[in-house]
């Protein structure tokens, strides 16, 4: 199984709502990532988890709260978002290979719209 | 973080080779060159990586100049399904995680 799954595929929420995005992988990878991608722009790294601990936070606003409950799951909790947070949210996972390279496997993303 | 520069768009005829260039003049000695592509509305997909030698796999070939300041991704026989945005990125060798910083990428349009 070389698949990263993300749910939901689409999400519409109001600025006062609380919602969560979910990401799952069963490849045994110990690194997991959240990216944000605005239309016609490249993906931007938000968070990196390594062995279930947050290792990188790219100065993301606190209205985005990541969580890694176990080695297969990654959540992104959303609260009090703004319309400019509307974007495609991508999850990825990776594991260091023998020659030191580190291929990331991406999920299909969650398309988020904030009204 | 080291940066990459790519042309914003390229066209290629179906069945011909597509050669996508990337400049990474500030690459560090311990950084891999990675190529990913993103087909419309999908997550990025890994294509190939290299350190200093040329590499080939079932999808593509990667040519890295001797000074490592630039590279070229070659799709030997482009098909319509290869139409996508192609990203050239750099990331340090080794480590449990891989911090990818995507540049603006090249939109490759394969024409019938």
mmCIF file of C-alpha atoms in Angstrom:
data_model
loop_
_atom_site.group_PDB
_atom_site.id
_atom_site.type_symbol
_atom_site.label_atom_id
_atom_site.label_comp_id
_atom_site.label_asym_id
_atom_site.label_seq_id
_atom_site.Cartn_x
_atom_site.Cartn_y
_atom_site.Cartn_z
ATOM 1 C CA UNK A 1 0.000 0.000 0.000
ATOM 2 C CA UNK A 2 1.726 3.180 -1.234
ATOM 3 C CA UNK A 3 -1.216 5.462 -0.702
ATOM 4 C CA UNK A 4 -1.810 8.505 1.447
ATOM 5 C CA UNK A 5 -5.514 9.117 2.011
ATOM 6 C CA UNK A 6 -7.115 12.393 3.038
ATOM 7 C CA UNK A 7 -10.621 13.133 4.227
ATOM 8 C CA UNK A 8 -12.769 14.937 3.474
ATOM 9 C CA UNK A 9 -12.142 15.677 -0.212
ATOM 10 C CA UNK A 10 -14.009 18.964 0.035
ATOM 11 C CA UNK A 11 -14.915 21.097 3.043
ATOM 12 C CA UNK A 12 -16.900 24.306 3.311
ATOM 13 C CA UNK A 13 -16.887 26.053 6.658
ATOM 14 C CA UNK A 14 -17.818 29.349 8.210
ATOM 15 C CA UNK A 15 -15.373 31.572 10.033
ATOM 16 C CA UNK A 16 -16.763 30.542 13.433
ATOM 17 C CA UNK A 17 -16.720 26.797 12.774
ATOM 18 C CA UNK A 18 -14.299 24.203 14.104
ATOM 19 C CA UNK A 19 -13.384 21.398 11.724
ATOM 20 C CA UNK A 20 -10.606 18.856 11.241
ATOM 21 C CA UNK A 21 -8.763 17.444 8.265
ATOM 22 C CA UNK A 22 -7.538 13.867 8.438
ATOM 23 C CA UNK A 23 -4.607 12.139 6.775
ATOM 24 C CA UNK A 24 -3.674 8.452 6.946
ATOM 25 C CA UNK A 25 -0.848 6.282 5.629
ATOM 26 C CA UNK A 26 0.001 2.626 6.183
ATOM 27 C CA UNK A 27 3.476 2.559 4.655
ATOM 28 C CA UNK A 28 5.223 2.658 8.018
ATOM 29 C CA UNK A 29 6.586 6.126 7.323
ATOM 30 C CA UNK A 30 7.703 8.053 10.402
ATOM 31 C CA UNK A 31 7.632 11.537 8.881
ATOM 32 C CA UNK A 32 4.394 13.301 7.956
ATOM 33 C CA UNK A 33 3.781 16.739 6.500
ATOM 34 C CA UNK A 34 1.062 19.336 5.960
ATOM 35 C CA UNK A 35 1.217 21.712 2.987
ATOM 36 C CA UNK A 36 -1.071 24.523 1.890
ATOM 37 C CA UNK A 37 -1.540 25.289 -1.796
ATOM 38 C CA UNK A 38 -3.323 28.350 -3.135
ATOM 39 C CA UNK A 39 -4.607 28.371 -6.701
ATOM 40 C CA UNK A 40 -1.836 28.503 -9.335
ATOM 41 C CA UNK A 41 0.853 28.572 -6.634
ATOM 42 C CA UNK A 42 3.309 25.892 -5.451
ATOM 43 C CA UNK A 43 2.658 23.950 -2.236
ATOM 44 C CA UNK A 44 3.910 25.704 0.904
ATOM 45 C CA UNK A 45 5.145 23.660 3.836
ATOM 46 C CA UNK A 46 3.189 24.206 7.069
ATOM 47 C CA UNK A 47 4.185 21.491 9.547
ATOM 48 C CA UNK A 48 6.482 18.471 9.756
ATOM 49 C CA UNK A 49 6.130 15.593 12.213
ATOM 50 C CA UNK A 50 8.953 13.178 12.864
ATOM 51 C CA UNK A 51 8.271 10.077 14.952
ATOM 52 C CA UNK A 52 4.970 11.607 16.076
ATOM 53 C CA UNK A 53 6.617 14.784 17.374
ATOM 54 C CA UNK A 54 6.283 18.199 15.769
ATOM 55 C CA UNK A 55 9.690 19.060 14.336
ATOM 56 C CA UNK A 56 8.937 21.999 12.027
ATOM 57 C CA UNK A 57 6.287 24.723 12.255
ATOM 58 C CA UNK A 58 6.715 27.220 9.438
ATOM 59 C CA UNK A 59 5.286 30.105 11.486
ATOM 60 C CA UNK A 60 1.745 28.981 10.837
ATOM 61 C CA UNK A 61 -1.050 30.959 12.603
ATOM 62 C CA UNK A 62 -2.456 29.288 15.693
ATOM 63 C CA UNK A 63 -5.874 28.892 14.092
ATOM 64 C CA UNK A 64 -4.253 25.832 12.458
ATOM 65 C CA UNK A 65 -3.445 23.148 15.025
ATOM 66 C CA UNK A 66 -1.743 19.918 13.930
ATOM 67 C CA UNK A 67 -1.952 16.644 15.779
ATOM 68 C CA UNK A 68 -0.270 13.285 15.265
ATOM 69 C CA UNK A 69 -2.173 10.739 17.412
ATOM 70 C CA UNK A 70 -0.138 7.783 16.122
ATOM 71 C CA UNK A 71 2.404 6.930 13.451
ATOM 72 C CA UNK A 72 -0.267 6.412 10.766
ATOM 73 C CA UNK A 73 -2.513 9.388 11.393
ATOM 74 C CA UNK A 74 -2.134 13.129 11.027
ATOM 75 C CA UNK A 75 -4.850 15.661 11.763
ATOM 76 C CA UNK A 76 -5.139 19.365 11.130
ATOM 77 C CA UNK A 77 -7.618 21.119 13.416
ATOM 78 C CA UNK A 78 -9.117 24.316 12.080
ATOM 79 C CA UNK A 79 -10.708 27.076 14.132
ATOM 80 C CA UNK A 80 -11.710 30.656 13.369
ATOM 81 C CA UNK A 81 -10.348 30.553 9.855
ATOM 82 C CA UNK A 82 -10.421 33.460 7.437
ATOM 83 C CA UNK A 83 -11.587 33.448 3.807
ATOM 84 C CA UNK A 84 -7.935 33.783 2.707
ATOM 85 C CA UNK A 85 -7.278 30.375 4.262
ATOM 86 C CA UNK A 86 -9.290 28.797 1.460
ATOM 87 C CA UNK A 87 -6.870 26.496 -0.341
ATOM 88 C CA UNK A 88 -5.950 22.904 -1.137
ATOM 89 C CA UNK A 89 -4.436 21.257 1.944
ATOM 90 C CA UNK A 90 -2.027 18.467 1.122
ATOM 91 C CA UNK A 91 -0.681 15.778 3.399
ATOM 92 C CA UNK A 92 2.473 13.783 2.681
ATOM 93 C CA UNK A 93 4.587 11.099 4.329
ATOM 94 C CA UNK A 94 8.150 9.913 3.848
ATOM 95 C CA UNK A 95 10.818 7.577 5.116
ATOM 96 C CA UNK A 96 14.563 7.979 4.683
ATOM 97 C CA UNK A 97 15.947 5.595 2.078
ATOM 98 C CA UNK A 98 19.218 3.676 2.115
ATOM 99 C CA UNK A 99 21.101 6.306 0.120
ATOM 100 C CA UNK A 100 19.872 9.172 2.263
ATOM 101 C CA UNK A 101 17.142 10.338 -0.070
ATOM 102 C CA UNK A 102 13.650 10.903 1.174
ATOM 103 C CA UNK A 103 10.758 10.555 -1.264
ATOM 104 C CA UNK A 104 7.515 12.127 -0.161
ATOM 105 C CA UNK A 105 4.206 10.479 -0.987
ATOM 106 C CA UNK A 106 1.369 12.977 -1.271
ATOM 107 C CA UNK A 107 -2.325 12.543 -0.715
ATOM 108 C CA UNK A 108 -4.918 14.005 -3.098
ATOM 109 C CA UNK A 109 -5.636 16.923 -0.791
ATOM 110 C CA UNK A 110 -8.662 18.500 0.869
ATOM 111 C CA UNK A 111 -10.170 21.461 -0.936
ATOM 112 C CA UNK A 112 -11.163 23.923 1.803
ATOM 113 C CA UNK A 113 -13.472 26.877 1.303
ATOM 114 C CA UNK A 114 -13.973 29.363 4.147
ATOM 115 C CA UNK A 115 -17.055 31.553 3.861
ATOM 116 C CA UNK B 1 17.012 27.668 1.967
ATOM 117 C CA UNK B 2 18.535 27.179 -1.465
ATOM 118 C CA UNK B 3 16.304 28.200 -4.333
ATOM 119 C CA UNK B 4 15.584 26.932 -7.801
ATOM 120 C CA UNK B 5 14.501 28.777 -10.909
ATOM 121 C CA UNK B 6 12.537 27.247 -13.759
ATOM 122 C CA UNK B 7 10.862 28.602 -16.892
ATOM 123 C CA UNK B 8 7.155 29.185 -16.196
ATOM 124 C CA UNK B 9 5.920 27.164 -19.151
ATOM 125 C CA UNK B 10 6.991 24.905 -21.999
ATOM 126 C CA UNK B 11 5.301 23.123 -24.865
ATOM 127 C CA UNK B 12 6.213 19.717 -26.247
ATOM 128 C CA UNK B 13 4.801 17.643 -29.090
ATOM 129 C CA UNK B 14 3.412 14.250 -28.156
ATOM 130 C CA UNK B 15 5.985 11.509 -28.687
ATOM 131 C CA UNK B 16 8.937 13.892 -28.561
ATOM 132 C CA UNK B 17 11.370 14.308 -25.697
ATOM 133 C CA UNK B 18 10.586 16.999 -23.148
ATOM 134 C CA UNK B 19 13.639 18.670 -21.603
ATOM 135 C CA UNK B 20 12.860 20.713 -18.524
ATOM 136 C CA UNK B 21 15.701 22.887 -17.174
ATOM 137 C CA UNK B 22 16.320 24.000 -13.599
ATOM 138 C CA UNK B 23 18.907 26.383 -12.180
ATOM 139 C CA UNK B 24 20.100 25.888 -8.617
ATOM 140 C CA UNK B 25 23.288 27.933 -8.470
ATOM 141 C CA UNK B 26 23.317 28.107 -4.653
ATOM 142 C CA UNK B 27 23.022 24.355 -4.120
ATOM 143 C CA UNK B 28 24.988 23.024 -1.153
ATOM 144 C CA UNK B 29 27.257 20.008 -1.333
ATOM 145 C CA UNK B 30 24.913 17.881 0.756
ATOM 146 C CA UNK B 31 21.712 18.672 -1.145
ATOM 147 C CA UNK B 32 19.838 16.328 -3.432
ATOM 148 C CA UNK B 33 17.978 17.597 -6.497
ATOM 149 C CA UNK B 34 14.417 16.266 -6.493
ATOM 150 C CA UNK B 35 11.820 16.497 -9.214
ATOM 151 C CA UNK B 36 8.088 16.236 -8.580
ATOM 152 C CA UNK B 37 5.135 16.844 -10.832
ATOM 153 C CA UNK B 38 1.575 17.839 -10.123
ATOM 154 C CA UNK B 39 -1.183 16.941 -12.498
ATOM 155 C CA UNK B 40 -4.166 19.263 -12.253
ATOM 156 C CA UNK B 41 -6.090 18.919 -8.969
ATOM 157 C CA UNK B 42 -3.937 16.041 -7.696
ATOM 158 C CA UNK B 43 -1.181 15.841 -5.081
ATOM 159 C CA UNK B 44 2.431 16.146 -6.266
ATOM 160 C CA UNK B 45 4.096 12.951 -7.449
ATOM 161 C CA UNK B 46 7.772 12.097 -7.022
ATOM 162 C CA UNK B 47 9.639 11.584 -10.298
ATOM 163 C CA UNK B 48 13.361 11.253 -9.657
ATOM 164 C CA UNK B 49 16.241 12.527 -7.563
ATOM 165 C CA UNK B 50 20.013 12.848 -7.897
ATOM 166 C CA UNK B 51 23.079 14.039 -6.039
ATOM 167 C CA UNK B 52 25.799 14.460 -8.657
ATOM 168 C CA UNK B 53 25.506 11.591 -11.125
ATOM 169 C CA UNK B 54 22.990 11.318 -13.937
ATOM 170 C CA UNK B 55 20.032 9.155 -13.020
ATOM 171 C CA UNK B 56 17.376 7.260 -14.949
ATOM 172 C CA UNK B 57 14.242 5.442 -13.884
ATOM 173 C CA UNK B 58 11.088 4.225 -15.572
ATOM 174 C CA UNK B 59 9.626 7.729 -15.668
ATOM 175 C CA UNK B 60 12.482 10.036 -16.598
ATOM 176 C CA UNK B 61 16.178 10.844 -16.765
ATOM 177 C CA UNK B 62 17.950 13.485 -14.713
ATOM 178 C CA UNK B 63 21.082 15.200 -15.991
ATOM 179 C CA UNK B 64 23.040 17.220 -13.419
ATOM 180 C CA UNK B 65 25.899 19.458 -14.582
ATOM 181 C CA UNK B 66 29.338 18.776 -13.218
ATOM 182 C CA UNK B 67 29.280 21.924 -11.059
ATOM 183 C CA UNK B 68 25.774 20.918 -9.849
ATOM 184 C CA UNK B 69 24.438 24.406 -10.498
ATOM 185 C CA UNK B 70 21.796 23.245 -12.934
ATOM 186 C CA UNK B 71 19.927 20.139 -13.995
ATOM 187 C CA UNK B 72 17.594 18.939 -16.733
ATOM 188 C CA UNK B 73 14.697 16.541 -16.409
ATOM 189 C CA UNK B 74 14.099 14.532 -19.571
ATOM 190 C CA UNK B 75 10.828 12.792 -20.383
ATOM 191 C CA UNK B 76 11.953 10.682 -23.356
ATOM 192 C CA UNK B 77 8.591 10.240 -25.115
ATOM 193 C CA UNK B 78 6.068 12.725 -23.780
ATOM 194 C CA UNK B 79 2.393 11.786 -23.777
ATOM 195 C CA UNK B 80 -0.710 13.878 -23.166
ATOM 196 C CA UNK B 81 -0.818 12.435 -19.630
ATOM 197 C CA UNK B 82 2.519 14.127 -18.911
ATOM 198 C CA UNK B 83 0.861 17.542 -19.028
ATOM 199 C CA UNK B 84 1.500 18.869 -15.520
ATOM 200 C CA UNK B 85 3.448 21.381 -13.435
ATOM 201 C CA UNK B 86 6.986 20.105 -12.867
ATOM 202 C CA UNK B 87 8.824 21.213 -9.745
ATOM 203 C CA UNK B 88 12.566 21.093 -9.187
ATOM 204 C CA UNK B 89 13.440 21.213 -5.473
ATOM 205 C CA UNK B 90 16.474 20.820 -3.245
ATOM 206 C CA UNK B 91 16.752 19.044 0.075
ATOM 207 C CA UNK B 92 19.649 17.939 2.277
ATOM 208 C CA UNK B 93 20.949 14.400 2.107
ATOM 209 C CA UNK B 94 19.845 12.144 4.917
ATOM 210 C CA UNK B 95 17.685 12.805 7.932
ATOM 211 C CA UNK B 96 14.365 11.513 9.117
ATOM 212 C CA UNK B 97 12.462 14.296 7.384
ATOM 213 C CA UNK B 98 12.716 16.104 4.083
ATOM 214 C CA UNK B 99 11.893 19.810 4.047
ATOM 215 C CA UNK B 100 10.859 20.477 0.461
ATOM 216 C CA UNK B 101 10.630 24.092 -0.651
ATOM 217 C CA UNK B 102 8.809 24.183 -3.973
ATOM 218 C CA UNK B 103 9.666 26.855 -6.509
ATOM 219 C CA UNK B 104 7.178 28.166 -9.039
ATOM 220 C CA UNK B 105 7.625 25.164 -11.347
ATOM 221 C CA UNK B 106 7.234 24.704 -15.103
ATOM 222 C CA UNK B 107 3.854 24.041 -16.669
ATOM 223 C CA UNK B 108 4.531 21.486 -19.395
ATOM 224 C CA UNK B 109 1.825 21.328 -22.036
ATOM 225 C CA UNK B 110 2.086 18.273 -24.273
ATOM 226 C CA UNK B 111 0.381 18.970 -27.585
ATOM 227 C CA UNK B 112 -1.206 16.270 -29.782
#
